[in-house]
Tab-separated table of C-alpha atoms in Angstrom:
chain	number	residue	atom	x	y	z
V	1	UNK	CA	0.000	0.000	0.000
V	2	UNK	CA	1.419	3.672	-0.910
V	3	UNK	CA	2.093	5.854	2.110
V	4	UNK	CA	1.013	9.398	2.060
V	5	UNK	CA	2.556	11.733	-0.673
V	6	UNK	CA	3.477	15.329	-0.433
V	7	UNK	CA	4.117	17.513	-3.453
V	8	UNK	CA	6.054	19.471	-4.166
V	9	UNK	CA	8.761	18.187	-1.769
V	10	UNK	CA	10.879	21.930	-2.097
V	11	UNK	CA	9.360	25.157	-2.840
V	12	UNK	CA	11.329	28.461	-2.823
V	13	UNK	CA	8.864	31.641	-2.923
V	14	UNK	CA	9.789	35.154	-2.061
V	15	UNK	CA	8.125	37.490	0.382
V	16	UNK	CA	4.036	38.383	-0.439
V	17	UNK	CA	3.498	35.403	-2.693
V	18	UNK	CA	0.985	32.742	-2.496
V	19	UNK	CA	1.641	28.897	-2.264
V	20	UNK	CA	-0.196	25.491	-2.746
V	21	UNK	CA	1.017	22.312	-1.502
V	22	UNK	CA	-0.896	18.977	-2.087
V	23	UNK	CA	-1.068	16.245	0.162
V	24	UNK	CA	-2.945	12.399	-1.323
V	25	UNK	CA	-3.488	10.398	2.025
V	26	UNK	CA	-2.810	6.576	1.892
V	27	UNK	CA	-5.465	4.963	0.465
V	28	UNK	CA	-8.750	4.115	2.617
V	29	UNK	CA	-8.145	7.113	4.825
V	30	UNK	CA	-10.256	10.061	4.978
V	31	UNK	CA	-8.661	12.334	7.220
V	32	UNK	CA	-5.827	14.501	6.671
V	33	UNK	CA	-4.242	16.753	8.758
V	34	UNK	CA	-1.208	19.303	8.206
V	35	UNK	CA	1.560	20.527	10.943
V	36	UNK	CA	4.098	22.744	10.373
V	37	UNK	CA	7.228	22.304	11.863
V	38	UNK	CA	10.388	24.725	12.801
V	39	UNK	CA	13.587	24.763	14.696
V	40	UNK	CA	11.828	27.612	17.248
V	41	UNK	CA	8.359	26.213	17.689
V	42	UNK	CA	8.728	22.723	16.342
V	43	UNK	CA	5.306	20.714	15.661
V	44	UNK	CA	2.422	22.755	15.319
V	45	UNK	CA	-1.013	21.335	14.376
V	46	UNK	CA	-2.642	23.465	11.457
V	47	UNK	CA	-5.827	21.701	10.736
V	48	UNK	CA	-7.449	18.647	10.100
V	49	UNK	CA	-10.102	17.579	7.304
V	50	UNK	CA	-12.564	14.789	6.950
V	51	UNK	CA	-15.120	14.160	4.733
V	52	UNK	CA	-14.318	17.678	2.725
V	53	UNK	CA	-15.202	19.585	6.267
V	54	UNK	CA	-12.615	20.886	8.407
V	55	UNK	CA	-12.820	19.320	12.121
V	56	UNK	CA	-10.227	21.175	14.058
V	57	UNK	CA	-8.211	24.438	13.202
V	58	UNK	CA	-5.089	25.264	14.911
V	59	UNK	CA	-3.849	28.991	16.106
V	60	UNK	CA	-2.912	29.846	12.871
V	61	UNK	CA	-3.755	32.886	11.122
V	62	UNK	CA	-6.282	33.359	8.909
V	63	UNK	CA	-3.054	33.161	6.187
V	64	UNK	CA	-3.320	29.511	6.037
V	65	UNK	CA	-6.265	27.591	4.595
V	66	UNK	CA	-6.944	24.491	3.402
V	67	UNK	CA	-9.527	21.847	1.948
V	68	UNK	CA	-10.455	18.287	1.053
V	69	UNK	CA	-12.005	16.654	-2.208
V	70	UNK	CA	-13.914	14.032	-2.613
V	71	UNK	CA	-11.101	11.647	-3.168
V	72	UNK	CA	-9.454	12.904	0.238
V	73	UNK	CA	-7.196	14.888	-1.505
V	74	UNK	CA	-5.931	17.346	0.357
V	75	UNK	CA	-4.452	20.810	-0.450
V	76	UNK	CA	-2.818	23.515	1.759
V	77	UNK	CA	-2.883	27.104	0.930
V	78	UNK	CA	-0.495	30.121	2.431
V	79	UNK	CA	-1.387	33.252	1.128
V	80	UNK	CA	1.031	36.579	1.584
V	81	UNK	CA	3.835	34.703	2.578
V	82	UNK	CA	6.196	35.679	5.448
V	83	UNK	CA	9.849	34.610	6.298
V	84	UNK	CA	8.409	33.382	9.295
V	85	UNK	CA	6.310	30.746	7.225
V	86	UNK	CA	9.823	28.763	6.132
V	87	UNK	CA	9.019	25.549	7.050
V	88	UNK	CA	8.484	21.818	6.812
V	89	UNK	CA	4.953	21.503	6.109
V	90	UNK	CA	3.719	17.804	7.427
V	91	UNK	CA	0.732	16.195	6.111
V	92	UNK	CA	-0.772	13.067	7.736
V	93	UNK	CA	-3.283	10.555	7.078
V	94	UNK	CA	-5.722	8.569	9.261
V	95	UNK	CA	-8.821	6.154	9.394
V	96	UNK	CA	-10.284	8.348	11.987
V	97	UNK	CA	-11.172	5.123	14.198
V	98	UNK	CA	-11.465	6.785	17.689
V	99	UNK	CA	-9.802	3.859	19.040
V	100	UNK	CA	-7.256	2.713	16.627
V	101	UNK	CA	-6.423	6.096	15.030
V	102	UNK	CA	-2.680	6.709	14.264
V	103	UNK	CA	-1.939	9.512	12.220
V	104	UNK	CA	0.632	7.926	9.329
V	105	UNK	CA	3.000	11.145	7.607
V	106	UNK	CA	3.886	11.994	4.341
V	107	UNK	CA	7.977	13.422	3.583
V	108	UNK	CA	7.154	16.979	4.211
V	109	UNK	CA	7.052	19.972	1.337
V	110	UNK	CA	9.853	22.028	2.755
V	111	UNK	CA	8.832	26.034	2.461
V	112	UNK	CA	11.771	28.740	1.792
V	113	UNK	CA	10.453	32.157	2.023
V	114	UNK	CA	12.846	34.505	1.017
L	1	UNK	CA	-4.416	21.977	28.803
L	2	UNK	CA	-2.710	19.217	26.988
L	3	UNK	CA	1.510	19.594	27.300
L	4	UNK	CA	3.691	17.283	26.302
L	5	UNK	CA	7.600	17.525	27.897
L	6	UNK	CA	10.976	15.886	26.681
L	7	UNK	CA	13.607	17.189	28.793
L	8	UNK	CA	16.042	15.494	26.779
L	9	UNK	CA	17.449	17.923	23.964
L	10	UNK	CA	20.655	15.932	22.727
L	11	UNK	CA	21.601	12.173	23.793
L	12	UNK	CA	25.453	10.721	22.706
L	13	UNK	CA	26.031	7.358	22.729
L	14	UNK	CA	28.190	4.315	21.546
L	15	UNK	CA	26.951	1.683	19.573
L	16	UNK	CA	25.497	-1.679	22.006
L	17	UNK	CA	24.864	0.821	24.405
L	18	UNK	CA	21.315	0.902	25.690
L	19	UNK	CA	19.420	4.581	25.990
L	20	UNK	CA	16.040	5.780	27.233
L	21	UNK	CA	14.173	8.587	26.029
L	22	UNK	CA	11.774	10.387	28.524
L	23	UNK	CA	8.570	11.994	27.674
L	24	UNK	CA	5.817	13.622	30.524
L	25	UNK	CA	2.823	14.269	29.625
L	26	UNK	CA	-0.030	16.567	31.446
L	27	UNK	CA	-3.866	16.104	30.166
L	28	UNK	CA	-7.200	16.568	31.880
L	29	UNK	CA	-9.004	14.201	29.899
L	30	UNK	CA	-9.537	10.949	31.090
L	31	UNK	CA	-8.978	9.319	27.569
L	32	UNK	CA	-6.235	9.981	25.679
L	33	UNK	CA	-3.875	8.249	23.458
L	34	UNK	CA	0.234	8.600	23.241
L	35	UNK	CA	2.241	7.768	20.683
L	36	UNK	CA	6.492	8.038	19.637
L	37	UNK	CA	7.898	8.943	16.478
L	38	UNK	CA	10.916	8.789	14.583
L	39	UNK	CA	12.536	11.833	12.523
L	40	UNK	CA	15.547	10.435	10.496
L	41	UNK	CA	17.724	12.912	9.007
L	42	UNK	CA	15.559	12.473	5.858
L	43	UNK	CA	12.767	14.449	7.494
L	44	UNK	CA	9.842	12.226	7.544
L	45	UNK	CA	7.986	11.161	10.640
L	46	UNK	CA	7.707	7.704	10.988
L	47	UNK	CA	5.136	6.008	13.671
L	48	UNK	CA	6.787	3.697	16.087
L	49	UNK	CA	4.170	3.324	18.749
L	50	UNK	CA	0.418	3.981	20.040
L	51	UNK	CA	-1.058	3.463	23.389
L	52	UNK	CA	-4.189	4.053	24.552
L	53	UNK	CA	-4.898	5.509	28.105
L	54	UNK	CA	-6.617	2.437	29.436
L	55	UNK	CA	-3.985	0.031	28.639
L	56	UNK	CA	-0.841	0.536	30.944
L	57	UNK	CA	1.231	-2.776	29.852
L	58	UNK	CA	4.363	-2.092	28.537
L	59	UNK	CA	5.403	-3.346	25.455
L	60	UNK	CA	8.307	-4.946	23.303
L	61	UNK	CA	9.216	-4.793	20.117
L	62	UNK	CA	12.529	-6.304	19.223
L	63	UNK	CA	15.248	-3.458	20.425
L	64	UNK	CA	12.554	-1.533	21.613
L	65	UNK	CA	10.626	-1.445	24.798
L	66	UNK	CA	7.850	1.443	25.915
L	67	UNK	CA	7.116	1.720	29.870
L	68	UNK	CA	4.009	3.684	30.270
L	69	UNK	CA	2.666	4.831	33.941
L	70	UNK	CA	-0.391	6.520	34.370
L	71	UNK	CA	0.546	7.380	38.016
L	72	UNK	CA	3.734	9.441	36.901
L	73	UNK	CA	2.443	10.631	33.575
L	74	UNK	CA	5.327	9.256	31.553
L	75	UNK	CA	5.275	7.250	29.209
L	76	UNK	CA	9.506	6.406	28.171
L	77	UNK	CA	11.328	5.078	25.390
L	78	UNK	CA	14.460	2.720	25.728
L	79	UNK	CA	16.328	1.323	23.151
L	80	UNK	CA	18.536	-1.681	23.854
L	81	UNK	CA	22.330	-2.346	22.000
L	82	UNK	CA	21.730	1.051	19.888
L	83	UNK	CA	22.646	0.881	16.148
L	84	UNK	CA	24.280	3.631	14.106
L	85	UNK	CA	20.954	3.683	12.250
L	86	UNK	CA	19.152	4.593	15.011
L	87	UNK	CA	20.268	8.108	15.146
L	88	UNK	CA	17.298	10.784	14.551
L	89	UNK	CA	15.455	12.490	16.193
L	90	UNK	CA	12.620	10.643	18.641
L	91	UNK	CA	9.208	12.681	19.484
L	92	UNK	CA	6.368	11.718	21.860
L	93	UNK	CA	3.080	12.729	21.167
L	94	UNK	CA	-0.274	12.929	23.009
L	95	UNK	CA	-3.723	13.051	21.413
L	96	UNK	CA	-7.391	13.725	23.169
L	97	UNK	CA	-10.125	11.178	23.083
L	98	UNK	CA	-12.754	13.368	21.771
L	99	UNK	CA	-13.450	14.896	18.512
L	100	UNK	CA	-10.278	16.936	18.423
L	101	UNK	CA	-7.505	14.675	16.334
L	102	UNK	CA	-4.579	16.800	16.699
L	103	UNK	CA	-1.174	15.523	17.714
L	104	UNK	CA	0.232	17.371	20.787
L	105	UNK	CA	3.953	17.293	20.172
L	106	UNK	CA	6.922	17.051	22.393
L	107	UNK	CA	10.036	19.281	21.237
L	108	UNK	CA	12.202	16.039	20.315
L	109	UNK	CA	15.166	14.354	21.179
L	110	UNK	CA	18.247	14.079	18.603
L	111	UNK	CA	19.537	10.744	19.686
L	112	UNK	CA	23.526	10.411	17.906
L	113	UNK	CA	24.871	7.095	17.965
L	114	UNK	CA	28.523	6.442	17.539
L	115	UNK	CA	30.260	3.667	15.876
């Protein structure tokens, strides 16, 4: 079975721009959920999809949206980008199964804000 | 509020030598899962463990052995006869039993081991 892929795996953007990364969970899973991770804050939960919806948000600004299609696809969007937004973006995958869930990760798209 | 703590910034070791990994974790609810992860230098996160808040036994798995205790909210990580391959960096996580599936995330320890 294929794990969870991220693409692109590097991105280099400059100041103000917009970016996209895309996130296709392993297969049978219908949540997804992104974290961002840095040397000062480490892991920080962004959000979490299922089912198209969003279930739970993180303290993130408004900056950084997401969604879900129908195939579980998942996309992350960062609009007006800062050099605090350099990152390795994390997406993860899940059944959702209250009591089995384990959240399975994808490589990471890692963000260079210049 | 959830919190999870690994004091542990930086462990050295030799190769064959054993090594445990500490990770305290503070939560009001009354179910909640834990879990450890591995960061190679590669970057991705891969699962090594889950446990579930009702089920303290410890478990084994080849070279590695998780002791969980509810009454000192830790739930460690030893490795026995480390390998040069298992240098990364090791993070313990805590989840809710509720709606809310977000990971609660330790700050990591970079575990070096030397041939």
């Amino acid at each position: 079975k294929a794990g969870v892929t991220q693409t692109p795996r590097y991105l280099i953007k400059t100041r103000g721009q917009q970016v996209t990364l895309s996130c296709s969970p392993i297969s049978g899973h219908r949540s997804v959920s992104w974290y961002q991770q840095t040397p000062g804050q480490g892991l920080q939960f962004l959000f979490e999809y299922f089912s198209e919806t969003q279930r739970n948000k993180g303290n993130f600004p408004g900056r950084f949206s997401g969604r879900q299609f129908s195939n579980s696809r998942s996309e992350m969007n960062v609009s007006t980008l800062e050099l605090g937004d350099s990152a390795l973006y994390l997406c993860a995958s899940s059944l959702r199964n209250p009591r089995t869930d384990t959240q399975y990760f994808g490589p990471g798209t890692r963000l260079t804000v210049l | 509020a959830q919190k999870v703590t690994q004091a542990q910034t930086e462990i050295s070791v030799v190769e064959k030598e054993d090594v445990t990994l500490d990770c305290v974790y503070e939560t009001r609810d009354t179910t909640y899962y834990l879990f450890w992860y591995k960061q190679p230098p590669s970057g991705e996160l891969v699962f090594l463990i889950r446990r579930n808040s009702f089920d303290e036994q410890n478990e084994i798995s080849g070279r590695y052995s998780w002791n969980f205790q509810k009454s000192t909210s830790s739930f460690n990580f030893t490795i026995t006869a480390s390998q040069v391959v298992d240098s990364a960096v090791y993070f313990c996580a805590l989840s809710g039993g509720g709606n809310n599936r977000k990971l609660i995330w330790g700050l990591g320890t970079s575990l070096a081991v030397n041939p």
